PDB file of C-alpha atoms in Angstrom:
ATOM      1  CA  MET A   1       0.000   0.000   0.000  1.00  0.00           C
ATOM      2  CA  PHE A   2       1.079   3.567  -0.590  1.00  0.00           C
ATOM      3  CA  HIS A   3       2.565   5.685   2.189  1.00  0.00           C
ATOM      4  CA  GLY A   4      -0.118   6.972   4.529  1.00  0.00           C
ATOM      5  CA  PHE A   5      -2.649   4.290   3.581  1.00  0.00           C
ATOM      6  CA  THR A   6      -5.060   3.495   6.399  1.00  0.00           C
ATOM      7  CA  TYR A   7      -7.642   0.739   6.294  1.00  0.00           C
ATOM      8  CA  GLU A   8     -10.262   2.947   7.945  1.00  0.00           C
ATOM      9  CA  HIS A   9     -10.469   5.250   4.915  1.00  0.00           C
ATOM     10  CA  TYR A  10     -10.693   2.680   2.134  1.00  0.00           C
ATOM     11  CA  ASN A  11     -12.614  -0.402   1.135  1.00  0.00           C
ATOM     12  CA  LEU A  12      -9.716  -2.754   0.449  1.00  0.00           C
ATOM     13  CA  SER A  13     -11.632  -4.793  -2.118  1.00  0.00           C
ATOM     14  CA  ASP A  14     -12.450  -1.654  -4.118  1.00  0.00           C
ATOM     15  CA  TYR A  15      -8.848  -0.491  -3.895  1.00  0.00           C
ATOM     16  CA  ILE A  16      -7.498  -3.810  -5.204  1.00  0.00           C
ATOM     17  CA  ASP A  17     -10.132  -3.816  -7.945  1.00  0.00           C
ATOM     18  CA  SER A  18      -8.890  -0.417  -9.098  1.00  0.00           C
ATOM     19  CA  LEU A  19      -5.334  -1.782  -9.184  1.00  0.00           C
ATOM     20  CA  PHE A  20      -6.386  -4.644 -11.461  1.00  0.00           C
ATOM     21  CA  GLN A  21      -8.162  -2.184 -13.735  1.00  0.00           C
ATOM     22  CA  GLU A  22      -5.062  -0.013 -13.956  1.00  0.00           C
ATOM     23  CA  PHE A  23      -2.678  -2.976 -14.265  1.00  0.00           C
ATOM     24  CA  PRO A  24      -4.639  -5.725 -16.082  1.00  0.00           C
ATOM     25  CA  ALA A  25      -1.566  -7.961 -16.379  1.00  0.00           C
ATOM     26  CA  MET A  26      -1.200  -8.159 -12.588  1.00  0.00           C
ATOM     27  CA  GLN A  27      -1.251 -11.798 -11.466  1.00  0.00           C
ATOM     28  CA  LEU A  28      -0.961 -11.684  -7.692  1.00  0.00           C
ATOM     29  CA  VAL A  29      -1.852  -9.413  -4.775  1.00  0.00           C
ATOM     30  CA  LEU A  30       0.815  -9.701  -2.107  1.00  0.00           C
ATOM     31  CA  SER A  31      -0.305  -8.357   1.272  1.00  0.00           C
ATOM     32  CA  ILE A  32       2.491  -7.893   3.825  1.00  0.00           C
ATOM     33  CA  GLY A  33       1.883  -6.587   7.317  1.00  0.00           C
ATOM     34  CA  LEU A  34       2.004  -7.113  11.066  1.00  0.00           C
ATOM     35  CA  ALA A  35      -0.242  -9.193  13.287  1.00  0.00           C
ATOM     36  CA  ASP A  36      -0.618 -10.399  16.862  1.00  0.00           C
ATOM     37  CA  GLY A  37       0.184 -14.035  17.549  1.00  0.00           C
ATOM     38  CA  VAL A  38      -2.328 -16.345  19.207  1.00  0.00           C
ATOM     39  CA  GLY A  39      -0.329 -18.334  21.768  1.00  0.00           C
ATOM     40  CA  ASN A  40      -1.919 -21.750  21.232  1.00  0.00           C
ATOM     41  CA  PHE A  41       0.645 -24.540  21.521  1.00  0.00           C
ATOM     42  CA  VAL A  42      -1.887 -27.081  20.274  1.00  0.00           C
ATOM     43  CA  ILE A  43      -1.733 -25.437  16.858  1.00  0.00           C
ATOM     44  CA  SER A  44       1.740 -23.947  16.630  1.00  0.00           C
ATOM     45  CA  ASP A  45       4.527 -22.478  18.752  1.00  0.00           C
ATOM     46  CA  ILE A  46       4.126 -18.873  17.614  1.00  0.00           C
ATOM     47  CA  ARG A  47       6.809 -16.474  18.814  1.00  0.00           C
ATOM     48  CA  LEU A  48       7.606 -12.821  18.231  1.00  0.00           C
ATOM     49  CA  GLY A  49       9.493 -12.261  15.008  1.00  0.00           C
ATOM     50  CA  ASP A  50       7.941 -15.313  13.316  1.00  0.00           C
ATOM     51  CA  ALA A  51       6.002 -15.025  10.067  1.00  0.00           C
ATOM     52  CA  VAL A  52       2.583 -16.423   9.160  1.00  0.00           C
ATOM     53  CA  VAL A  53       1.513 -17.210   5.602  1.00  0.00           C
ATOM     54  CA  GLY A  54      -2.244 -17.374   5.193  1.00  0.00           C
ATOM     55  CA  ILE A  55      -3.633 -20.692   3.960  1.00  0.00           C
ATOM     56  CA  PRO A  56      -6.982 -22.366   4.688  1.00  0.00           C
ATOM     57  CA  THR A  57      -7.250 -25.085   7.304  1.00  0.00           C
ATOM     58  CA  ARG A  58      -9.890 -27.672   8.096  1.00  0.00           C
ATOM     59  CA  LYS A  59     -11.376 -25.246  10.608  1.00  0.00           C
ATOM     60  CA  SER A  60     -11.250 -21.888   8.864  1.00  0.00           C
ATOM     61  CA  ALA A  61     -10.415 -19.939   5.731  1.00  0.00           C
ATOM     62  CA  THR A  62      -7.148 -18.317   4.666  1.00  0.00           C
ATOM     63  CA  ALA A  63      -8.297 -15.152   6.410  1.00  0.00           C
ATOM     64  CA  PHE A  64     -11.595 -14.294   8.009  1.00  0.00           C
ATOM     65  CA  GLY A  65     -13.273 -11.294   9.560  1.00  0.00           C
ATOM     66  CA  THR A  66     -14.894 -11.610  12.967  1.00  0.00           C
ATOM     67  CA  SER A  67     -17.096  -9.397  15.080  1.00  0.00           C
ATOM     68  CA  PHE A  68     -17.778  -9.509  18.810  1.00  0.00           C
ATOM     69  CA  ASP A  69     -21.154  -8.082  19.726  1.00  0.00           C
ATOM     70  CA  GLY A  70     -20.350  -6.083  22.837  1.00  0.00           C
ATOM     71  CA  LEU A  71     -19.303  -7.283  26.270  1.00  0.00           C
ATOM     72  CA  GLY A  72     -20.077 -10.957  26.669  1.00  0.00           C
ATOM     73  CA  GLY A  73     -21.252 -11.217  23.072  1.00  0.00           C
ATOM     74  CA  GLU A  74     -20.459 -14.261  20.993  1.00  0.00           C
ATOM     75  CA  GLY A  75     -17.975 -14.030  18.166  1.00  0.00           C
ATOM     76  CA  ARG A  76     -19.339 -14.435  14.662  1.00  0.00           C
ATOM     77  CA  LEU A  77     -17.849 -14.725  11.195  1.00  0.00           C
ATOM     78  CA  VAL A  78     -18.374 -11.687   8.979  1.00  0.00           C
ATOM     79  CA  TRP A  79     -16.431 -12.669   5.865  1.00  0.00           C
ATOM     80  CA  GLU A  80     -14.003 -15.329   4.634  1.00  0.00           C
ATOM     81  CA  GLN A  81     -11.091 -15.130   2.212  1.00  0.00           C
ATOM     82  CA  GLY A  82     -10.637 -17.966  -0.259  1.00  0.00           C
ATOM     83  CA  PRO A  83      -7.443 -19.979  -0.887  1.00  0.00           C
ATOM     84  CA  PRO A  84      -4.244 -18.214  -1.990  1.00  0.00           C
ATOM     85  CA  ALA A  85      -3.380 -17.917  -5.665  1.00  0.00           C
ATOM     86  CA  ALA A  86      -2.199 -21.153  -7.300  1.00  0.00           C
ATOM     87  CA  LEU A  87       0.932 -19.345  -8.451  1.00  0.00           C
ATOM     88  CA  ALA A  88       1.804 -18.544  -4.829  1.00  0.00           C
ATOM     89  CA  VAL A  89       0.912 -22.035  -3.605  1.00  0.00           C
ATOM     90  CA  SER A  90       3.450 -23.560  -5.979  1.00  0.00           C
ATOM     91  CA  ALA A  91       6.133 -21.147  -4.764  1.00  0.00           C
ATOM     92  CA  LEU A  92       5.232 -21.894  -1.139  1.00  0.00           C
ATOM     93  CA  SER A  93       5.653 -25.614  -1.740  1.00  0.00           C
ATOM     94  CA  LYS A  94       9.137 -25.058  -3.155  1.00  0.00           C
ATOM     95  CA  LEU A  95      10.113 -22.789  -0.270  1.00  0.00           C
ATOM     96  CA  GLU A  96       8.756 -25.228   2.310  1.00  0.00           C
ATOM     97  CA  ALA A  97      10.892 -28.001   0.826  1.00  0.00           C
ATOM     98  CA  MET A  98      14.014 -25.822   0.957  1.00  0.00           C
ATOM     99  CA  LEU A  99      13.739 -24.345   4.460  1.00  0.00           C
ATOM    100  CA  PRO A 100      14.767 -27.422   6.514  1.00  0.00           C
ATOM    101  CA  TYR A 101      18.019 -27.664   4.569  1.00  0.00           C
ATOM    102  CA  GLU A 102      19.105 -24.035   4.770  1.00  0.00           C
ATOM    103  CA  ASP A 103      21.275 -22.630   7.523  1.00  0.00           C
ATOM    104  CA  SER A 104      19.359 -19.401   7.771  1.00  0.00           C
ATOM    105  CA  VAL A 105      16.606 -17.447   6.087  1.00  0.00           C
ATOM    106  CA  ASP A 106      18.059 -14.304   7.648  1.00  0.00           C
ATOM    107  CA  GLY A 107      20.471 -14.041   4.723  1.00  0.00           C
ATOM    108  CA  CYS A 108      17.812 -11.929   3.029  1.00  0.00           C
ATOM    109  CA  PHE A 109      18.299  -9.381   5.812  1.00  0.00           C
ATOM    110  CA  SER A 110      21.823  -8.586   4.615  1.00  0.00           C
ATOM    111  CA  VAL A 111      20.952  -5.358   2.806  1.00  0.00           C
ATOM    112  CA  PRO A 112      18.548  -3.753   5.355  1.00  0.00           C
ATOM    113  CA  SER A 113      20.738  -4.895   8.239  1.00  0.00           C
ATOM    114  CA  LEU A 114      23.801  -3.246   6.755  1.00  0.00           C
ATOM    115  CA  LEU A 115      21.944  -0.028   6.007  1.00  0.00           C
ATOM    116  CA  HIS A 116      19.996   0.143   9.272  1.00  0.00           C
ATOM    117  CA  PRO A 117      21.511  -2.357  11.740  1.00  0.00           C
ATOM    118  CA  ARG A 118      19.720  -0.945  14.775  1.00  0.00           C
ATOM    119  CA  THR A 119      16.393  -0.569  13.015  1.00  0.00           C
ATOM    120  CA  PHE A 120      16.098  -4.169  11.832  1.00  0.00           C
ATOM    121  CA  SER A 121      18.123  -6.053  14.435  1.00  0.00           C
ATOM    122  CA  ARG A 122      16.386  -8.862  16.306  1.00  0.00           C
ATOM    123  CA  PRO A 123      15.397  -7.899  19.891  1.00  0.00           C
ATOM    124  CA  HIS A 124      16.703 -10.053  22.714  1.00  0.00           C
ATOM    125  CA  ARG A 125      14.620 -13.144  23.399  1.00  0.00           C
ATOM    126  CA  ASP A 126      14.007 -11.949  26.979  1.00  0.00           C
ATOM    127  CA  LEU A 127      11.716  -9.338  25.424  1.00  0.00           C
ATOM    128  CA  ASP A 128       9.493 -12.118  24.053  1.00  0.00           C
ATOM    129  CA  LYS A 129       7.050 -12.736  26.910  1.00  0.00           C
ATOM    130  CA  LEU A 130       3.966 -14.923  26.575  1.00  0.00           C
ATOM    131  CA  PHE A 131       1.545 -14.894  29.499  1.00  0.00           C
ATOM    132  CA  LEU A 132      -1.127 -17.391  30.453  1.00  0.00           C
ATOM    133  CA  PRO A 133      -4.380 -16.566  28.629  1.00  0.00           C
ATOM    134  CA  THR A 134      -6.204 -16.342  31.964  1.00  0.00           C
ATOM    135  CA  TYR A 135      -4.033 -13.433  33.104  1.00  0.00           C
ATOM    136  CA  LEU A 136      -5.669 -10.004  32.834  1.00  0.00           C
ATOM    137  CA  HIS A 137      -3.044  -7.440  31.906  1.00  0.00           C
ATOM    138  CA  GLU A 138      -2.875  -3.931  33.265  1.00  0.00           C
ATOM    139  CA  HIS A 139      -4.119  -2.482  29.993  1.00  0.00           C
ATOM    140  CA  ALA A 140      -4.041   1.068  31.318  1.00  0.00           C
ATOM    141  CA  ARG A 141      -0.284   0.912  30.812  1.00  0.00           C
ATOM    142  CA  SER A 142       1.470   0.832  27.464  1.00  0.00           C
ATOM    143  CA  ASP A 143       3.641  -2.201  28.187  1.00  0.00           C
ATOM    144  CA  CYS A 144       3.998  -5.280  30.397  1.00  0.00           C
ATOM    145  CA  SER A 145       6.517  -3.705  32.772  1.00  0.00           C
ATOM    146  CA  VAL A 146       4.219  -4.180  35.777  1.00  0.00           C
ATOM    147  CA  CYS A 147       2.647  -7.477  34.692  1.00  0.00           C
ATOM    148  CA  GLU A 148       3.224 -10.441  37.012  1.00  0.00           C
ATOM    149  CA  ASP A 149       6.049 -12.672  35.784  1.00  0.00           C
ATOM    150  CA  SER A 150       4.551 -15.547  37.765  1.00  0.00           C
ATOM    151  CA  TYR A 151       1.955 -15.820  34.979  1.00  0.00           C
ATOM    152  CA  LEU A 152       4.566 -16.194  32.245  1.00  0.00           C
ATOM    153  CA  ILE A 153       4.581 -19.356  30.134  1.00  0.00           C
ATOM    154  CA  ARG A 154       8.041 -20.895  30.326  1.00  0.00           C
ATOM    155  CA  ARG A 155       9.263 -21.918  26.885  1.00  0.00           C
ATOM    156  CA  SER A 156      12.482 -23.560  25.807  1.00  0.00           C
ATOM    157  CA  PRO A 157      14.685 -21.188  23.815  1.00  0.00           C
ATOM    158  CA  ARG A 158      15.082 -21.928  20.141  1.00  0.00           C
ATOM    159  CA  GLU A 159      18.450 -23.135  18.964  1.00  0.00           C
ATOM    160  CA  THR A 160      18.803 -20.431  16.306  1.00  0.00           C
ATOM    161  CA  GLY A 161      17.506 -16.965  15.629  1.00  0.00           C
ATOM    162  CA  ASN A 162      16.215 -17.899  12.189  1.00  0.00           C
ATOM    163  CA  ILE A 163      12.806 -16.806  10.993  1.00  0.00           C
ATOM    164  CA  VAL A 164      10.204 -19.502  11.595  1.00  0.00           C
ATOM    165  CA  VAL A 165       7.435 -19.617   8.990  1.00  0.00           C
ATOM    166  CA  HIS A 166       3.963 -20.867   9.957  1.00  0.00           C
ATOM    167  CA  GLN A 167       1.083 -21.585   7.598  1.00  0.00           C
ATOM    168  CA  GLY A 168      -2.519 -21.203   8.707  1.00  0.00           C
ATOM    169  CA  SER A 169      -5.503 -18.913   9.164  1.00  0.00           C
ATOM    170  CA  ILE A 170      -5.311 -15.183   9.841  1.00  0.00           C
ATOM    171  CA  ALA A 171      -8.149 -13.488  11.720  1.00  0.00           C
ATOM    172  CA  CYS A 172      -9.119  -9.875  11.126  1.00  0.00           C
ATOM    173  CA  THR A 173     -11.021  -8.108  13.870  1.00  0.00           C
ATOM    174  CA  ALA A 174     -11.214  -4.777  15.643  1.00  0.00           C
ATOM    175  CA  PRO A 175      -9.553  -4.658  19.087  1.00  0.00           C
ATOM    176  CA  PRO A 176     -11.940  -6.070  21.710  1.00  0.00           C
ATOM    177  CA  HIS A 177     -12.598  -4.625  25.141  1.00  0.00           C
ATOM    178  CA  ALA A 178      -9.705  -5.156  27.570  1.00  0.00           C
ATOM    179  CA  SER A 179     -11.667  -7.653  29.653  1.00  0.00           C
ATOM    180  CA  GLU A 180     -12.683  -9.662  26.582  1.00  0.00           C
ATOM    181  CA  TYR A 181      -9.252 -10.678  25.286  1.00  0.00           C
ATOM    182  CA  GLU A 182      -9.255 -14.128  26.894  1.00  0.00           C
ATOM    183  CA  ARG A 183     -12.677 -15.030  25.524  1.00  0.00           C
ATOM    184  CA  CYS A 184     -11.787 -13.689  22.079  1.00  0.00           C
ATOM    185  CA  ALA A 185      -8.486 -15.574  22.071  1.00  0.00           C
ATOM    186  CA  ASN A 186     -10.269 -18.811  22.994  1.00  0.00           C
ATOM    187  CA  TYR A 187     -12.790 -18.299  20.200  1.00  0.00           C
ATOM    188  CA  LEU A 188     -10.081 -17.610  17.632  1.00  0.00           C
ATOM    189  CA  GLY A 189      -8.051 -20.561  18.890  1.00  0.00           C
ATOM    190  CA  GLU A 190     -11.026 -22.851  18.342  1.00  0.00           C
ATOM    191  CA  LEU A 191     -11.088 -21.699  14.719  1.00  0.00           C
ATOM    192  CA  GLY A 192      -7.439 -22.652  14.315  1.00  0.00           C
ATOM    193  CA  CYS A 193      -6.289 -19.055  13.989  1.00  0.00           C
ATOM    194  CA  LEU A 194      -2.533 -18.398  14.183  1.00  0.00           C
ATOM    195  CA  CYS A 195      -2.579 -14.609  14.375  1.00  0.00           C
ATOM    196  CA  VAL A 196      -4.855 -11.581  14.438  1.00  0.00           C
ATOM    197  CA  ASP A 197      -4.647  -8.505  12.223  1.00  0.00           C
ATOM    198  CA  GLN A 198      -6.426  -5.763  14.172  1.00  0.00           C
ATOM    199  CA  GLN A 199      -5.868  -3.154  11.461  1.00  0.00           C
ATOM    200  CA  GLN A 200      -7.584  -4.840   8.553  1.00  0.00           C
ATOM    201  CA  THR A 201     -11.303  -5.482   8.969  1.00  0.00           C
ATOM    202  CA  THR A 202     -12.451  -5.543   5.320  1.00  0.00           C
ATOM    203  CA  PRO A 203     -12.130  -8.480   2.879  1.00  0.00           C
ATOM    204  CA  PHE A 204      -9.748  -8.597  -0.059  1.00  0.00           C
ATOM    205  CA  GLY A 205     -12.418  -9.682  -2.521  1.00  0.00           C
ATOM    206  CA  ASP A 206     -12.136 -12.409  -5.138  1.00  0.00           C
ATOM    207  CA  PHE A 207      -8.566 -11.681  -6.157  1.00  0.00           C
ATOM    208  CA  PRO A 208      -5.475 -13.925  -6.336  1.00  0.00           C
ATOM    209  CA  CYS A 209      -3.884 -13.032  -3.001  1.00  0.00           C
ATOM    210  CA  LEU A 210      -1.079 -14.123  -0.732  1.00  0.00           C
ATOM    211  CA  LEU A 211      -1.096 -12.856   2.856  1.00  0.00           C
ATOM    212  CA  VAL A 212       2.094 -12.691   4.925  1.00  0.00           C
ATOM    213  CA  ARG A 213       2.129 -11.325   8.467  1.00  0.00           C
ATOM    214  CA  GLY A 214       5.047 -10.721  10.814  1.00  0.00           C
ATOM    215  CA  ILE A 215       4.307 -11.405  14.494  1.00  0.00           C
ATOM    216  CA  ALA A 216       5.030  -8.193  16.397  1.00  0.00           C
ATOM    217  CA  SER A 217       3.114  -8.914  19.621  1.00  0.00           C
ATOM    218  CA  TYR A 218       0.685 -11.354  21.212  1.00  0.00           C
ATOM    219  CA  PHE A 219      -3.050 -10.862  20.891  1.00  0.00           C
ATOM    220  CA  ASP A 220      -3.840 -10.776  24.613  1.00  0.00           C
ATOM    221  CA  THR A 221      -0.864  -8.753  25.879  1.00  0.00           C
ATOM    222  CA  HIS A 222       0.400  -5.202  25.674  1.00  0.00           C
ATOM    223  CA  PRO A 223       1.913  -4.072  22.357  1.00  0.00           C
ATOM    224  CA  THR A 224       5.644  -4.698  21.982  1.00  0.00           C
ATOM    225  CA  PRO A 225       6.831  -1.888  19.681  1.00  0.00           C
ATOM    226  CA  GLN A 226      10.454  -3.022  19.916  1.00  0.00           C
ATOM    227  CA  TRP A 227       9.516  -6.047  17.764  1.00  0.00           C
ATOM    228  CA  ARG A 228       7.667  -4.163  15.028  1.00  0.00           C
ATOM    229  CA  ASN A 229      10.594  -3.385  12.728  1.00  0.00           C
ATOM    230  CA  TYR A 230      12.072  -6.865  12.957  1.00  0.00           C
ATOM    231  CA  ALA A 231       8.668  -8.520  12.435  1.00  0.00           C
ATOM    232  CA  ALA A 232       7.994  -6.327   9.408  1.00  0.00           C
ATOM    233  CA  ALA A 233      11.384  -7.264   7.967  1.00  0.00           C
ATOM    234  CA  ALA A 234      10.674 -10.948   8.662  1.00  0.00           C
ATOM    235  CA  ALA A 235       7.374 -10.793   6.766  1.00  0.00           C
ATOM    236  CA  ALA A 236       9.029  -8.963   3.881  1.00  0.00           C
ATOM    237  CA  THR A 237      11.823 -11.545   3.827  1.00  0.00           C
ATOM    238  CA  VAL A 238       9.386 -14.443   3.548  1.00  0.00           C
ATOM    239  CA  ALA A 239       7.437 -12.635   0.823  1.00  0.00           C
ATOM    240  CA  ARG A 240      10.662 -11.992  -1.049  1.00  0.00           C
ATOM    241  CA  ARG A 241      11.598 -15.654  -0.852  1.00  0.00           C
ATOM    242  CA  VAL A 242       8.190 -16.681  -2.163  1.00  0.00           C
ATOM    243  CA  LEU A 243       8.491 -14.279  -5.094  1.00  0.00           C
ATOM    244  CA  ALA A 244      11.964 -15.622  -5.826  1.00  0.00           C
ATOM    245  CA  GLU A 245      10.407 -19.055  -6.414  1.00  0.00           C
ATOM    246  CA  ILE A 246       8.084 -17.692  -9.117  1.00  0.00           C
ATOM    247  CA  PRO A 247       9.951 -17.691 -12.461  1.00  0.00           C
ATOM    248  CA  PRO A 248       9.668 -14.415 -14.436  1.00  0.00           C
ATOM    249  CA  GLY A 249       6.856 -14.503 -16.953  1.00  0.00           C
ATOM    250  CA  GLU A 250       5.154 -17.461 -15.284  1.00  0.00           C
ATOM    251  CA  ASP A 251       1.606 -17.966 -16.553  1.00  0.00           C
ATOM    252  CA  PRO A 252      -0.955 -18.681 -13.795  1.00  0.00           C
ATOM    253  CA  ALA A 253      -2.985 -20.693 -16.311  1.00  0.00           C
ATOM    254  CA  ASP A 254      -0.205 -23.297 -16.342  1.00  0.00           C
ATOM    255  CA  TYR A 255      -1.247 -24.371 -12.843  1.00  0.00           C
ATOM    256  CA  GLY A 256      -4.966 -24.598 -13.510  1.00  0.00           C
ATOM    257  CA  ALA A 257      -7.741 -24.983 -10.976  1.00  0.00           C
ATOM    258  CA  GLY A 258      -6.902 -28.623 -10.366  1.00  0.00           C
ATOM    259  CA  TYR A 259      -3.684 -27.780  -8.533  1.00  0.00           C
ATOM    260  CA  LEU A 260      -5.513 -25.680  -5.972  1.00  0.00           C
ATOM    261  CA  THR A 261      -8.389 -28.103  -5.702  1.00  0.00           C
ATOM    262  CA  GLN A 262      -6.090 -30.970  -4.856  1.00  0.00           C
ATOM    263  CA  ASP A 263      -3.874 -29.240  -2.319  1.00  0.00           C
ATOM    264  CA  TYR A 264      -5.805 -26.432  -0.670  1.00  0.00           C
ATOM    265  CA  LEU A 265      -9.265 -25.852  -2.092  1.00  0.00           C
ATOM    266  CA  SER A 266     -10.550 -29.194  -0.822  1.00  0.00           C
ATOM    267  CA  VAL A 267      -9.361 -28.317   2.677  1.00  0.00           C
ATOM    268  CA  PHE A 268     -11.072 -24.928   2.469  1.00  0.00           C
ATOM    269  CA  ASN A 269     -14.358 -26.395   1.244  1.00  0.00           C
ATOM    270  CA  SER A 270     -14.369 -29.142   3.882  1.00  0.00           C
ATOM    271  CA  SER A 271     -14.147 -26.519   6.619  1.00  0.00           C
ATOM    272  CA  ARG A 272     -17.196 -24.559   5.485  1.00  0.00           C
TER     273      ARG A 272
END
């Protein structure tokens, strides 16, 4: 999106539609941004600085909009985003096969790190704090400096500082009331959601999309601004790697609908 773009002022579907009208040869909408991780170990060990690529699961769509009807209200689905573009799915499959054999994905950080080492450097892991979902944070403050460490979830440190890429559903919802975070997190966890984008609340429309989100904070805790730059760079790195696996001039028609139907569309349809 252009500098100064805010979701509140635009219908995203209309904006993307205008892009396709202006650039009819465009084959893929790549959406890169930040999101809040949902700390559900049953689904995935999400940590700050990780990246999430949106794909449908057996429980929910690639991305979905939710609404919570006031205090104590039940969550409900407002819209659902279909599977990612077949062109992107093929690139994701190639990248997924390569990742276990590479020493580091952080090699793509070489240019921004050299130009702005402090801006894009990875924060210390002690700044990655995940609290029990039952703990009510002091939301009047801007950080977790006075939150009780006795409610922290103890996690084993990772062996490397590499970017970890997760694939799953992305929820889009407006920030709930402070006292409703636990209930909202439980609801989203039941849907198999990996992260929450609280900035985007409108659907993308029926366009070939790929969504990548960097995890800059946890959904039910205070914001962690010190992770924002690194998480944004992580999401951009993953997106760059996906694009690198798409040969120049690739024709989306070469993949056909059958490719998506076999690998992802069937999963999406079975969850509806």
